[in-house]
Short mmCIF file of C-alpha atoms in Angstrom, two decimals:
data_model
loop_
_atom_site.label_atom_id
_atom_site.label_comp_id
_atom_site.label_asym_id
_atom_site.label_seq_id
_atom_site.Cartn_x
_atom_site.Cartn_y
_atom_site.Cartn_z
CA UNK A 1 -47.49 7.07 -51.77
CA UNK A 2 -50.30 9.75 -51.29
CA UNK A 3 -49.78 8.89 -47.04
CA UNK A 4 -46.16 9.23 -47.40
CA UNK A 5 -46.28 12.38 -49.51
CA UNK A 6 -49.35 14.46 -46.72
CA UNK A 7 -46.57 12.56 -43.89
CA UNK A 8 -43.85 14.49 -45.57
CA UNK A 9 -45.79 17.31 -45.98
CA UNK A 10 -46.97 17.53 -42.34
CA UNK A 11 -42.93 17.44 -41.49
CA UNK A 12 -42.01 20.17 -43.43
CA UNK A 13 -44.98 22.61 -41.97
CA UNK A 14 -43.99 21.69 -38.42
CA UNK A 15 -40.04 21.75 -39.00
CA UNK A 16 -40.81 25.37 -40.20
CA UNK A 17 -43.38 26.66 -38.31
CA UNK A 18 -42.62 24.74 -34.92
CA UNK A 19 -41.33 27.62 -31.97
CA UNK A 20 -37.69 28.63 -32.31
CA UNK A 21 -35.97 27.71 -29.21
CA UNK A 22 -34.06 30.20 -26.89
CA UNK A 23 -30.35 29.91 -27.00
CA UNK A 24 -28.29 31.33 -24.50
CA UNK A 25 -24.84 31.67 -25.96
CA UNK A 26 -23.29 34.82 -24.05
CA UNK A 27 -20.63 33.35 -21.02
CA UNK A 28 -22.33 34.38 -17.52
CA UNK A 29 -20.35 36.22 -15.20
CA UNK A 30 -19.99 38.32 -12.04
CA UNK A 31 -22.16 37.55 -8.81
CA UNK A 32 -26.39 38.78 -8.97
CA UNK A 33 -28.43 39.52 -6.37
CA UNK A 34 -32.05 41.17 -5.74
CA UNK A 35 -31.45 44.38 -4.39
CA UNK A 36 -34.95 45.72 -4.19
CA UNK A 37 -36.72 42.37 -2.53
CA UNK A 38 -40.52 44.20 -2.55
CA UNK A 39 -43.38 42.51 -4.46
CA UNK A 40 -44.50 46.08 -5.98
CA UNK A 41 -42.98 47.67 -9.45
CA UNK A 42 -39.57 48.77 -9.49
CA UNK A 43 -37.90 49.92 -13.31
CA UNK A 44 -35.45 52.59 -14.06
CA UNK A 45 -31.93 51.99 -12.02
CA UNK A 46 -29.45 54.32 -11.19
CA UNK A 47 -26.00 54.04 -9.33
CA UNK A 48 -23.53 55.99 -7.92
CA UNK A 49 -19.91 54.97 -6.03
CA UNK A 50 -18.42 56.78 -3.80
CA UNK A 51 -15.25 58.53 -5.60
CA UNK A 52 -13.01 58.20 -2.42
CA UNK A 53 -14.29 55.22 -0.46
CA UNK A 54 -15.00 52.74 -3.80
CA UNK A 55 -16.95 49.85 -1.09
CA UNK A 56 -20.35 52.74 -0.93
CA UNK A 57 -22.81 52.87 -3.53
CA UNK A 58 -26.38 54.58 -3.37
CA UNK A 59 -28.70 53.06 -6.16
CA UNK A 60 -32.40 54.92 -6.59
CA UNK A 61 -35.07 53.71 -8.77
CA UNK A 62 -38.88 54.08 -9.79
CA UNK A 63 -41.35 52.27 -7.48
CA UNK A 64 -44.85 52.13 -7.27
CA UNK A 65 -45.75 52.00 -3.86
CA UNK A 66 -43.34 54.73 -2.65
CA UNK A 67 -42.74 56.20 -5.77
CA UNK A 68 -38.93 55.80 -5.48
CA UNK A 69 -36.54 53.54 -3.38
CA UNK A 70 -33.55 53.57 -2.53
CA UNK A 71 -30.51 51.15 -2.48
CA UNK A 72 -27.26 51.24 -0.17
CA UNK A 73 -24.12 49.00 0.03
CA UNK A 74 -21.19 49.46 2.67
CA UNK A 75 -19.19 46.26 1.27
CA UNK A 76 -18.57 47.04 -2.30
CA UNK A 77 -21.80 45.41 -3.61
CA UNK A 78 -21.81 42.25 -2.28
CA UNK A 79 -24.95 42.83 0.14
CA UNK A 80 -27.59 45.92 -0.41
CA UNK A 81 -30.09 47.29 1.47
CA UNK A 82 -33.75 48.55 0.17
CA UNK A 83 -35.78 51.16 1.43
CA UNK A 84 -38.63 53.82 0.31
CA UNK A 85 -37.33 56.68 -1.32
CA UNK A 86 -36.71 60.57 0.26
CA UNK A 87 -39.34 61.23 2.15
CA UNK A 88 -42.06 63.82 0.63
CA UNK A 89 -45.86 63.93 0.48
CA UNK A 90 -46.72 62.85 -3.43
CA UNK A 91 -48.57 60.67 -5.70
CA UNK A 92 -47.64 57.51 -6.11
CA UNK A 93 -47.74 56.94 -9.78
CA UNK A 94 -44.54 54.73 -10.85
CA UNK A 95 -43.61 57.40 -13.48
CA UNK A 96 -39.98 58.60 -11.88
CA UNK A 97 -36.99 58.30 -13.25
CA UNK A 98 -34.22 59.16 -10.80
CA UNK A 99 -30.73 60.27 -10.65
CA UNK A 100 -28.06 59.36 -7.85
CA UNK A 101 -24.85 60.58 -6.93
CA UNK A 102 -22.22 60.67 -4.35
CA UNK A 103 -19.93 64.08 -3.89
CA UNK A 104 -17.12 65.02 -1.60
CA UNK A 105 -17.26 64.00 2.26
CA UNK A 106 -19.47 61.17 0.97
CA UNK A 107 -22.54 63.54 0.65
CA UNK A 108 -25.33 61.20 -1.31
CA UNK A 109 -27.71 63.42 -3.63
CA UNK A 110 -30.86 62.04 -5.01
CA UNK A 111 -32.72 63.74 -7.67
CA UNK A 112 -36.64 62.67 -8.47
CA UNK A 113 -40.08 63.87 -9.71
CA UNK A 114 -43.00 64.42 -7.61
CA UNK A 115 -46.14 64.84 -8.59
CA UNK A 116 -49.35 65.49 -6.75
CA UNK A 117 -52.17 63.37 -8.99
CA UNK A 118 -51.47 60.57 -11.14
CA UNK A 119 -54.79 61.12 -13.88
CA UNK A 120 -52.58 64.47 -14.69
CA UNK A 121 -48.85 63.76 -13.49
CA UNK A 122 -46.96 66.82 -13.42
CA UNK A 123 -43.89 65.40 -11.89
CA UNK A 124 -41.74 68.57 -10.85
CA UNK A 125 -37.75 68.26 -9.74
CA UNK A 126 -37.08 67.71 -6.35
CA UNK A 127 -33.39 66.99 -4.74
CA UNK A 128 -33.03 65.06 -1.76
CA UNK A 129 -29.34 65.45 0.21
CA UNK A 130 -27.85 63.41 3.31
CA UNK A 131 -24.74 63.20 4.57
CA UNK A 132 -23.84 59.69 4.22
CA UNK A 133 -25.52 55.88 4.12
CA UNK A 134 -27.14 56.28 7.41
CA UNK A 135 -27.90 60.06 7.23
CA UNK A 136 -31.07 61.65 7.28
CA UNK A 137 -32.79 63.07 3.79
CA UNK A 138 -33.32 66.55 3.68
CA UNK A 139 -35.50 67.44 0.71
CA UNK A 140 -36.08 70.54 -1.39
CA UNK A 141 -37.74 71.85 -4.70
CA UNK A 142 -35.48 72.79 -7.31
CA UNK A 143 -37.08 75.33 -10.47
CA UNK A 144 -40.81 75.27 -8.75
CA UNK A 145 -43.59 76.84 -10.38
CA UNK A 146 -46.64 77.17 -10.02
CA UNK A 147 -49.44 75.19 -12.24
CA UNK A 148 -47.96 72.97 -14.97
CA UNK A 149 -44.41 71.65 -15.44
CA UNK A 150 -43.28 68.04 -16.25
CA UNK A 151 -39.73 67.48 -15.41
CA UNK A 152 -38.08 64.60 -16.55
CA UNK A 153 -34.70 62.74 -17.86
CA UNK A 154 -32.80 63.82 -15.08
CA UNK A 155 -28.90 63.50 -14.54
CA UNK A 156 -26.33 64.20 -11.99
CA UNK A 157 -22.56 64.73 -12.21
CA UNK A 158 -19.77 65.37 -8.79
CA UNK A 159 -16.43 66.45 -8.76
CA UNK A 160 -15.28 67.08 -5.21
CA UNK A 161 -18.60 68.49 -3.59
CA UNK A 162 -19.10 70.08 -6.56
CA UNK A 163 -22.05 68.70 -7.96
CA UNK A 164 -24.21 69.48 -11.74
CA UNK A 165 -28.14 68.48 -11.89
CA UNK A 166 -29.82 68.56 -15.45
CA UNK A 167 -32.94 67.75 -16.65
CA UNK A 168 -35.59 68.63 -19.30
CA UNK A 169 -38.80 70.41 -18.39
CA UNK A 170 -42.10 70.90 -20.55
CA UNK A 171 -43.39 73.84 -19.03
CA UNK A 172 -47.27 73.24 -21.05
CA UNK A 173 -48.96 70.71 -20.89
CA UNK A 174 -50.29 70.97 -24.61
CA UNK A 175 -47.13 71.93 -25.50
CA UNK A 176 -44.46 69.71 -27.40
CA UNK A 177 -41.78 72.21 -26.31
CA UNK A 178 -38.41 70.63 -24.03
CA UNK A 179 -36.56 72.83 -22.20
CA UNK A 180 -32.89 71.68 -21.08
CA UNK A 181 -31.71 73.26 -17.64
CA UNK A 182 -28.75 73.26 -15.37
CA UNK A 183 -28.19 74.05 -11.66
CA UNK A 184 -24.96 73.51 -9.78
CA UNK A 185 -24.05 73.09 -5.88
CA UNK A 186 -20.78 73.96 -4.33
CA UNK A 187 -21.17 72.47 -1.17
CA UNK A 188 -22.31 68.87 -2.39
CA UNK A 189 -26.14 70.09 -2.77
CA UNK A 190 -27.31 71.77 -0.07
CA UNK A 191 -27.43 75.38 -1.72
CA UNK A 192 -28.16 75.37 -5.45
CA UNK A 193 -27.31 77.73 -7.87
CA UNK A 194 -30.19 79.23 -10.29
CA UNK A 195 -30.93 77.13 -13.23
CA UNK A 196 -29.37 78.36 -16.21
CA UNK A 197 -30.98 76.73 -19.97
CA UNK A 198 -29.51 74.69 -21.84
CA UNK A 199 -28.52 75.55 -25.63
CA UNK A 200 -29.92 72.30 -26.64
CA UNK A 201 -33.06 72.67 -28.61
CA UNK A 202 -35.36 69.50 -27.43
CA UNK A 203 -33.41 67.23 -24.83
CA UNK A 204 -35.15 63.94 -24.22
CA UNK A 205 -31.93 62.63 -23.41
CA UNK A 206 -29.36 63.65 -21.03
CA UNK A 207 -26.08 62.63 -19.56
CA UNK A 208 -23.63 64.82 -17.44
CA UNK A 209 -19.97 64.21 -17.09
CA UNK A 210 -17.08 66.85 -14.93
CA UNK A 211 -13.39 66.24 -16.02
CA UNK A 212 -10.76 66.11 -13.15
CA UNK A 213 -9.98 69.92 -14.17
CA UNK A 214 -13.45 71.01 -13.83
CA UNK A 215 -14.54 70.76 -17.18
CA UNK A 216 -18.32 69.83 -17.72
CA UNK A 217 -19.50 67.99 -20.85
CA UNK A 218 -23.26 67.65 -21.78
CA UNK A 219 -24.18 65.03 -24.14
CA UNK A 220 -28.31 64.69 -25.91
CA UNK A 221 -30.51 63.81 -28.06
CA UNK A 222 -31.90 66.94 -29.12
CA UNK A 223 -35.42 66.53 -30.67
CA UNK A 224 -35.02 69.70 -32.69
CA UNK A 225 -32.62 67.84 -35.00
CA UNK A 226 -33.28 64.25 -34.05
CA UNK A 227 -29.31 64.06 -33.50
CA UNK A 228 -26.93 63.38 -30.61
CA UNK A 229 -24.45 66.34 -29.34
CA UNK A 230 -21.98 67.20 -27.02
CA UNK A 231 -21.88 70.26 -25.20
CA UNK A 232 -18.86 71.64 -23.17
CA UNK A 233 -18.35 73.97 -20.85
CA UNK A 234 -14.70 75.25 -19.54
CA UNK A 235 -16.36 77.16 -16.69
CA UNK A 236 -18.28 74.31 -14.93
CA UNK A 237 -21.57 75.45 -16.37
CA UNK A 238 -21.66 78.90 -16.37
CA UNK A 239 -21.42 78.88 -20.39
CA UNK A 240 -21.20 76.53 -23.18
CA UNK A 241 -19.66 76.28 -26.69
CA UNK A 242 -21.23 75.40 -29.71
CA UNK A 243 -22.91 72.35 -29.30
CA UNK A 244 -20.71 69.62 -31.12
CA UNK A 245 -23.29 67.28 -33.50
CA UNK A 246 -22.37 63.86 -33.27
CA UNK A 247 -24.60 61.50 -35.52
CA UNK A 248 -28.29 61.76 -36.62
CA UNK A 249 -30.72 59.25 -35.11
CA UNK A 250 -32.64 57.33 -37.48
CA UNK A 251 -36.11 57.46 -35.61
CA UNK A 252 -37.42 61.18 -35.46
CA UNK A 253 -38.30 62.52 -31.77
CA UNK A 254 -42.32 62.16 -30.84
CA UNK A 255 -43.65 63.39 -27.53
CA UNK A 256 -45.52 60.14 -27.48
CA UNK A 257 -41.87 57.71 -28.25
CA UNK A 258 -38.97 58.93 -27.76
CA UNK A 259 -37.06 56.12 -29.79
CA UNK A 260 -38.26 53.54 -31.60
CA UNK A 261 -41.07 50.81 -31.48
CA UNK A 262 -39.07 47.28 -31.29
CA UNK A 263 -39.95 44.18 -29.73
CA UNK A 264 -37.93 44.17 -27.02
CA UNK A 265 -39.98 46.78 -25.44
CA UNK A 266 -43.30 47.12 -27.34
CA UNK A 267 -45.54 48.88 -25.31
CA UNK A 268 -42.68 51.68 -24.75
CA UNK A 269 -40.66 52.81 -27.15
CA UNK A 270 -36.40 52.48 -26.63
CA UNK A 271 -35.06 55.56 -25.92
CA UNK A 272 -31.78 56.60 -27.26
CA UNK A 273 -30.56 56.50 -23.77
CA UNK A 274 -27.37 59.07 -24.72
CA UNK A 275 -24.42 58.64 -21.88
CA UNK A 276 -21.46 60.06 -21.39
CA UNK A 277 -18.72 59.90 -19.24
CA UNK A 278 -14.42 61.72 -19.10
CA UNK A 279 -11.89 59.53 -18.69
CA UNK A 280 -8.14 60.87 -16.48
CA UNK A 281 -7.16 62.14 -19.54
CA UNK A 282 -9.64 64.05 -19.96
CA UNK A 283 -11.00 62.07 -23.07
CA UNK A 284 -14.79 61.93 -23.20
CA UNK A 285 -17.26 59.06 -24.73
CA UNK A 286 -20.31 58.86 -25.51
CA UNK A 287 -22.70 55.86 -26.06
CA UNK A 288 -26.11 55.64 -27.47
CA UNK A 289 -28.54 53.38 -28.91
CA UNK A 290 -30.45 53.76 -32.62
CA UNK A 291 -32.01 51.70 -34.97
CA UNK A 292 -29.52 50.32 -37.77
CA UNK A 293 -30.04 49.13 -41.33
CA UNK A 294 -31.77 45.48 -40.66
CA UNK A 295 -34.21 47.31 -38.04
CA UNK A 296 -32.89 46.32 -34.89
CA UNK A 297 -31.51 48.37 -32.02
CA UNK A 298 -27.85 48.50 -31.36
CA UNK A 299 -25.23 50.42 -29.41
CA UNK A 300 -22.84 53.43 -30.91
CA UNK A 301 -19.82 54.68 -29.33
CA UNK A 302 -17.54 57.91 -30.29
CA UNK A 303 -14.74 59.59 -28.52
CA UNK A 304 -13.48 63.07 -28.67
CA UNK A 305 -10.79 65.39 -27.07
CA UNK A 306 -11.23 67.62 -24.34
CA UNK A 307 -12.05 70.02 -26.87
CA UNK A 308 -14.47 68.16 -28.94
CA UNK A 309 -12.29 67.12 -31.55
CA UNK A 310 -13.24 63.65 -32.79
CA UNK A 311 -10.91 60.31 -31.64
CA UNK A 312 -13.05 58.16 -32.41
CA UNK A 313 -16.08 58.47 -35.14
CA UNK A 314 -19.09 57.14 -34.42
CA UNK A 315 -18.93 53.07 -34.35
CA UNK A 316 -21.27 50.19 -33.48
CA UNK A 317 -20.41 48.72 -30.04
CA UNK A 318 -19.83 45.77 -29.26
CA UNK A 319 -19.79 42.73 -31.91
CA UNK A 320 -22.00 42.69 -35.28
CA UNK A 321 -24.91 40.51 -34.62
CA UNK A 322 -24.97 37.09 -36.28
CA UNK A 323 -28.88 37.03 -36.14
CA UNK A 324 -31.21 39.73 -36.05
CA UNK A 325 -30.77 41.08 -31.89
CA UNK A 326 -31.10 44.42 -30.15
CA UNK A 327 -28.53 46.04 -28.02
CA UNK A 328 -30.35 49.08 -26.02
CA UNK A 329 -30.09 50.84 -22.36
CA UNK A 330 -26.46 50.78 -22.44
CA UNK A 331 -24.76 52.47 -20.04
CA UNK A 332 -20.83 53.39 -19.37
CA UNK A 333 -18.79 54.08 -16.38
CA UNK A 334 -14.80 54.35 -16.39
CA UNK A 335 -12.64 52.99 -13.24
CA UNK A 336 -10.49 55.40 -11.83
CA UNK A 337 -7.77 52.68 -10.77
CA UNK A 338 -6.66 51.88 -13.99
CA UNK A 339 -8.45 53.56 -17.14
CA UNK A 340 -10.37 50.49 -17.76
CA UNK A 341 -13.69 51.76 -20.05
CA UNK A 342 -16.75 49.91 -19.03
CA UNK A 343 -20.24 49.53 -21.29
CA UNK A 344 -23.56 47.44 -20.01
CA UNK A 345 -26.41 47.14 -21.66
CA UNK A 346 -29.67 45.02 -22.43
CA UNK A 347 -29.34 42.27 -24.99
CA UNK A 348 -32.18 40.17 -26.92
CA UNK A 349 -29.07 38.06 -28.44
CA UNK A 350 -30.10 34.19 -28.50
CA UNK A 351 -33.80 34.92 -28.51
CA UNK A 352 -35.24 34.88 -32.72
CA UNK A 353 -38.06 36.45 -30.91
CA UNK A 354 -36.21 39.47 -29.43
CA UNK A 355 -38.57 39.27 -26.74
CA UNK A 356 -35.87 38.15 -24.09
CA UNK A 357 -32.89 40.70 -22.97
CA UNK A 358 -29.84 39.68 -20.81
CA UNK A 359 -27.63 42.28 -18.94
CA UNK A 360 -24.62 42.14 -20.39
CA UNK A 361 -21.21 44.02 -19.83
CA UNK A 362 -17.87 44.42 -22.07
CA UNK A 363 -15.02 46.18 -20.82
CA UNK A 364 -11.54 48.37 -22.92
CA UNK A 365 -8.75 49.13 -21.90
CA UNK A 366 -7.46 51.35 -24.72
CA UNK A 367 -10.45 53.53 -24.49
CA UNK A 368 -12.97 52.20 -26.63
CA UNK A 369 -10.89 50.87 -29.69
CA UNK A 370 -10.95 47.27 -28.67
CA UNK A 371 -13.64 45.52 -26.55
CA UNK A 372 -13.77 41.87 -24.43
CA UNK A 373 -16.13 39.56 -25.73
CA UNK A 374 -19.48 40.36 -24.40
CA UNK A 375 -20.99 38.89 -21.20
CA UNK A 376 -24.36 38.28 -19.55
CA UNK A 377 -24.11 39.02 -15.79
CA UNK A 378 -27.57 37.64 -14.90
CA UNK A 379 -28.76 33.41 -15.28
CA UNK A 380 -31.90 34.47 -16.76
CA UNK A 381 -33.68 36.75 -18.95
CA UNK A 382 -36.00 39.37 -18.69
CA UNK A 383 -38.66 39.55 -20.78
CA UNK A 384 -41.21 43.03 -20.60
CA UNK A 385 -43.10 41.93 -24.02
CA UNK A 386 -45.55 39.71 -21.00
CA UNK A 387 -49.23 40.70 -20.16
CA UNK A 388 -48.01 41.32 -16.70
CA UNK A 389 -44.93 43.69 -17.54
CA UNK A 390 -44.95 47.17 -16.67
CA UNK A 391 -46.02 49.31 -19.76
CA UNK A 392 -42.75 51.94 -19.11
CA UNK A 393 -40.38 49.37 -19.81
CA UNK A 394 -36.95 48.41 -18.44
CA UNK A 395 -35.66 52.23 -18.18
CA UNK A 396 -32.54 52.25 -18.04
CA UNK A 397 -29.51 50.07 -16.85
CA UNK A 398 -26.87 51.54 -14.32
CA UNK A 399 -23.19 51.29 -14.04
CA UNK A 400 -20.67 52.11 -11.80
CA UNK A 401 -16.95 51.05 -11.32
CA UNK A 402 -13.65 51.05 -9.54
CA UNK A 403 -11.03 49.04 -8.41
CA UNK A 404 -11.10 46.56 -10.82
CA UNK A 405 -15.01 46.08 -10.30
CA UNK A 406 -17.93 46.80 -12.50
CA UNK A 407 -21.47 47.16 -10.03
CA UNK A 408 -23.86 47.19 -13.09
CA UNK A 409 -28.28 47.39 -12.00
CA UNK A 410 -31.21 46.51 -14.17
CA UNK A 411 -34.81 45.96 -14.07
CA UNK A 412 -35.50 41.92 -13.88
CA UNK A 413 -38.88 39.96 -14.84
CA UNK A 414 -37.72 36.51 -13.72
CA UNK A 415 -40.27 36.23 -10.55
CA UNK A 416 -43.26 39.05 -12.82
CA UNK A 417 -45.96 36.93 -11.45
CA UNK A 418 -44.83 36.68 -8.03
CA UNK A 419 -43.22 39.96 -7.20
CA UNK A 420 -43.43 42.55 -10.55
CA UNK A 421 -40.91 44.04 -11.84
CA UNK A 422 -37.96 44.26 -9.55
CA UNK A 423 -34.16 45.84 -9.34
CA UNK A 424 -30.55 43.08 -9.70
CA UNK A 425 -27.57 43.90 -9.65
CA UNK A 426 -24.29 42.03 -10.44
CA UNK A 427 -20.82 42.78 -8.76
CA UNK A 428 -18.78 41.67 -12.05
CA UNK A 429 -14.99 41.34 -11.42
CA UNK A 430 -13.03 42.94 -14.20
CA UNK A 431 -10.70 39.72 -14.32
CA UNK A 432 -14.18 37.55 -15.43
CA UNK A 433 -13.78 39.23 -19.00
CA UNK A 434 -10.46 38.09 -19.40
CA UNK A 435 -11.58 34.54 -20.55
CA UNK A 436 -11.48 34.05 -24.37
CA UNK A 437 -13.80 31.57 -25.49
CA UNK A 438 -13.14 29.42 -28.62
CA UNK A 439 -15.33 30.60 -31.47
CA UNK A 440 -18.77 29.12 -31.66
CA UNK A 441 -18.82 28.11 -27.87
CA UNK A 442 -21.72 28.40 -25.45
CA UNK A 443 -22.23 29.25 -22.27
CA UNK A 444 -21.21 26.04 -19.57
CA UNK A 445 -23.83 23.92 -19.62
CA UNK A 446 -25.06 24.14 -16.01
CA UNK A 447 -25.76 28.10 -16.91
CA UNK A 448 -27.60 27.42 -20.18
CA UNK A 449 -31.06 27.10 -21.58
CA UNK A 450 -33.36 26.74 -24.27
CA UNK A 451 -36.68 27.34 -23.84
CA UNK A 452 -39.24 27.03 -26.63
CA UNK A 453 -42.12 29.61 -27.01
CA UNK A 454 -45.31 29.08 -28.40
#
């Protein structure tokens, strides 16, 4: 009895202690590939399509031997090309975070920081312009100063070859101060006019979108008030309205974290990461990521008029999660062809570690009422909790769509030992989001796994 009772015993200790196995239960979808292909460190996406030829996109993201690359596709994302970023004498200290877009006449515009030393980095705005996929860079400073500025969270916007460029700036370095600023380009960023601030307290969070009248909206986490808000302006920039508070974030703004310490990500905390886009009607949303009630990250989404009046209140995004899981990065873009409102974002759902995130994409198309069921769009996880991971994180991911097609980047472990950190992307058709799956069903079985973790 006493051998059957320490046998039982035993059983019990190892049934509840044993590893919890990975279960991936989102449907995989769309078509991946490695865009970057270079063994150094690569984080932080961004994407831009080309508003009047849909099959070019320019992609840009952090990288430690060049400090940036960048990414080009001529056939609608089904093969890429990698190279270093604009060309400019700097430090190489895989800190950048840049922005991409694609203006009028298919002028590409490529915003990054450059900084001279890496023991201080000072990273100050620089704007790189060519005049299409296999133009030459032409590269400028935007705001310089001299001695110390640190310019960061940067974000473009184009209508026509009109083009917007924010970004925050801490203009001490002792200081815990953020100034927001704005410049604006008529002639798809060759000239630039002078900065103007922005009357958000302490952005360390920003997201530009232009209406098709010429509206500009602002959306940001502003520090001061550890709350999101939307700015607009009727003139393109030149002035702003009150800014419109949208919710309060639950973690308060630190120089040192700008979000929240969760294990997806923790050796860098998980930003906010506020984005907004304007739909043809001129109806604007805005996504963001906080901590809720049971302590894990997830994704809010509100709409508002063209005036700021609210559509839709603040509301989580995407489906409640059956098991503690964070939703962060998210990202949205909204195809021009037929209204259809797209959201991607990084998601620990089927790990009980929340170590492990998945791409995944949902799609509306009644404006952010009703969303598909979630998919992943890459066959593995990534998981930047390992030794080897870089300490900044995932970033960001990046969206972009039209014509019935969702190009969505993001920052991939699956080869950490052999190459770092490097930069996917999935061409995801919006017809694979169509497919309903019975409740409770997995993934096909060919695309699933369950890995245990000690």
């Amino acid at each position: 009895m006493i051998v059957v009772g320490i046998a039982t015993a035993v059983t019990i200790i190892y049934l509840e202690t044993r590893p919890k196995p990975v279960h991936v239960e989102r449907r995989l979808a769309g078509q991946e590939e490695n865009v970057s292909q270079n063994g150094r460190v690569q984080y932080a996406p961004a994407v831009a399509i080309d508003p009047t030829r849909p099959g070019i996109l320019l992609g840009g993201s952090s990288d430690s031997l060049f400090d940036t690359r960048v990414y080009t596709s001529s056939d609608g994302g089904r093969s890429w090309r990698s190279k270093p970023g604009p060309p400019l004498l700097r430090g190489t200290c895989d800190i950048d975070t840049p922005a991409v877009a694609i203006a009028g006449g298919g002028r590409e515009v490529y915003a990054f920081g450059a900084t001279q030393f890496c023991d201080l980095p000072e990273p100050k705005l620089h704007v790189a312009v060519r005049s299409g996929p296999s133009g030459r860079w032409r590269v400028r400073a935007l705001l310089p100063v001299a001695g110390y500025a640190k310019d960061d969270h940067f974000a473009l916007a184009s209508l026509g070859r009109r083009v917007w460029l924010a970004w925050s700036r801490r203009p001490q370095q002792l200081s815990r101060t953020l100034v927001g600023y704005l410049a604006v380009s008529n002639d798809g960023g060759t000239t630039w006019s002078q900065p103007r601030r922005l009357p958000v307290a302490q952005p360390y969070s920003l997201s530009l979108a232009a209406s098709p009248s010429g509206g500009l909206y602002v959306a940001a986490a502003d520090g001061d008030n550890n709350r999101v808000v939307v700015l607009r302006s009727p003139d393109g920039g030149k002035s702003f309205a009150r800014a419109r508070p949208l919710a309060d974030l639950d973690t308060p703004f630190d120089e040192g974290c700008e979000g929240a310490f969760l294990p997806p990500q923790s050796q860098f905390c998980l930003p906010p990461s506020v984005h907004v886009v304007v739909d043809e009607g001129g109806r604007v949303d805005v996504a963001w990521a906080d901590v809720e009630a049971n302590r894990t990250d997830g994704l809010r989404l509100a709409q508002l008029s063209p005036t700021l009046r609210v559509l839709l209140p603040p509301r989580r995004l995407g489906p409640a999660d059956r098991a503690p899981s964070d939703q962060f990065d998210p990202s949205l873009a909204v195809d021009r062809s037929d209204g259809t409102l797209w959201a991607c974002y990084m998601d620990t759902f089927g790990d009980p570690y929340r170590h492990e995130a998945w791409p995944t994409c949902t799609l509306s198309h009644d404006g952010g009422g009703r969303w598909a069921p979630p998919v992943r769009v890459a066959l593995v996880g990534s998981d930047e909790t390992q030794t080897a991971a870089n300490q900044r994180g995932y970033g960001s991911t990046a969206l972009a769509a039209a014509d019935g097609v969702a190009h969505v980047l993001w920052t991939d472990t699956r080869q950490i030992f052999e190459r770092s950190e490097e930069i996917y992307a999935a061409r995801v058709p919006e017809r694979a989001l169509r497919f309903t799956p019975r409740a409770g069903a997995f993934a096909p079985a060919e695309a699933s796994r369950a890995r245990s973790r000690a």
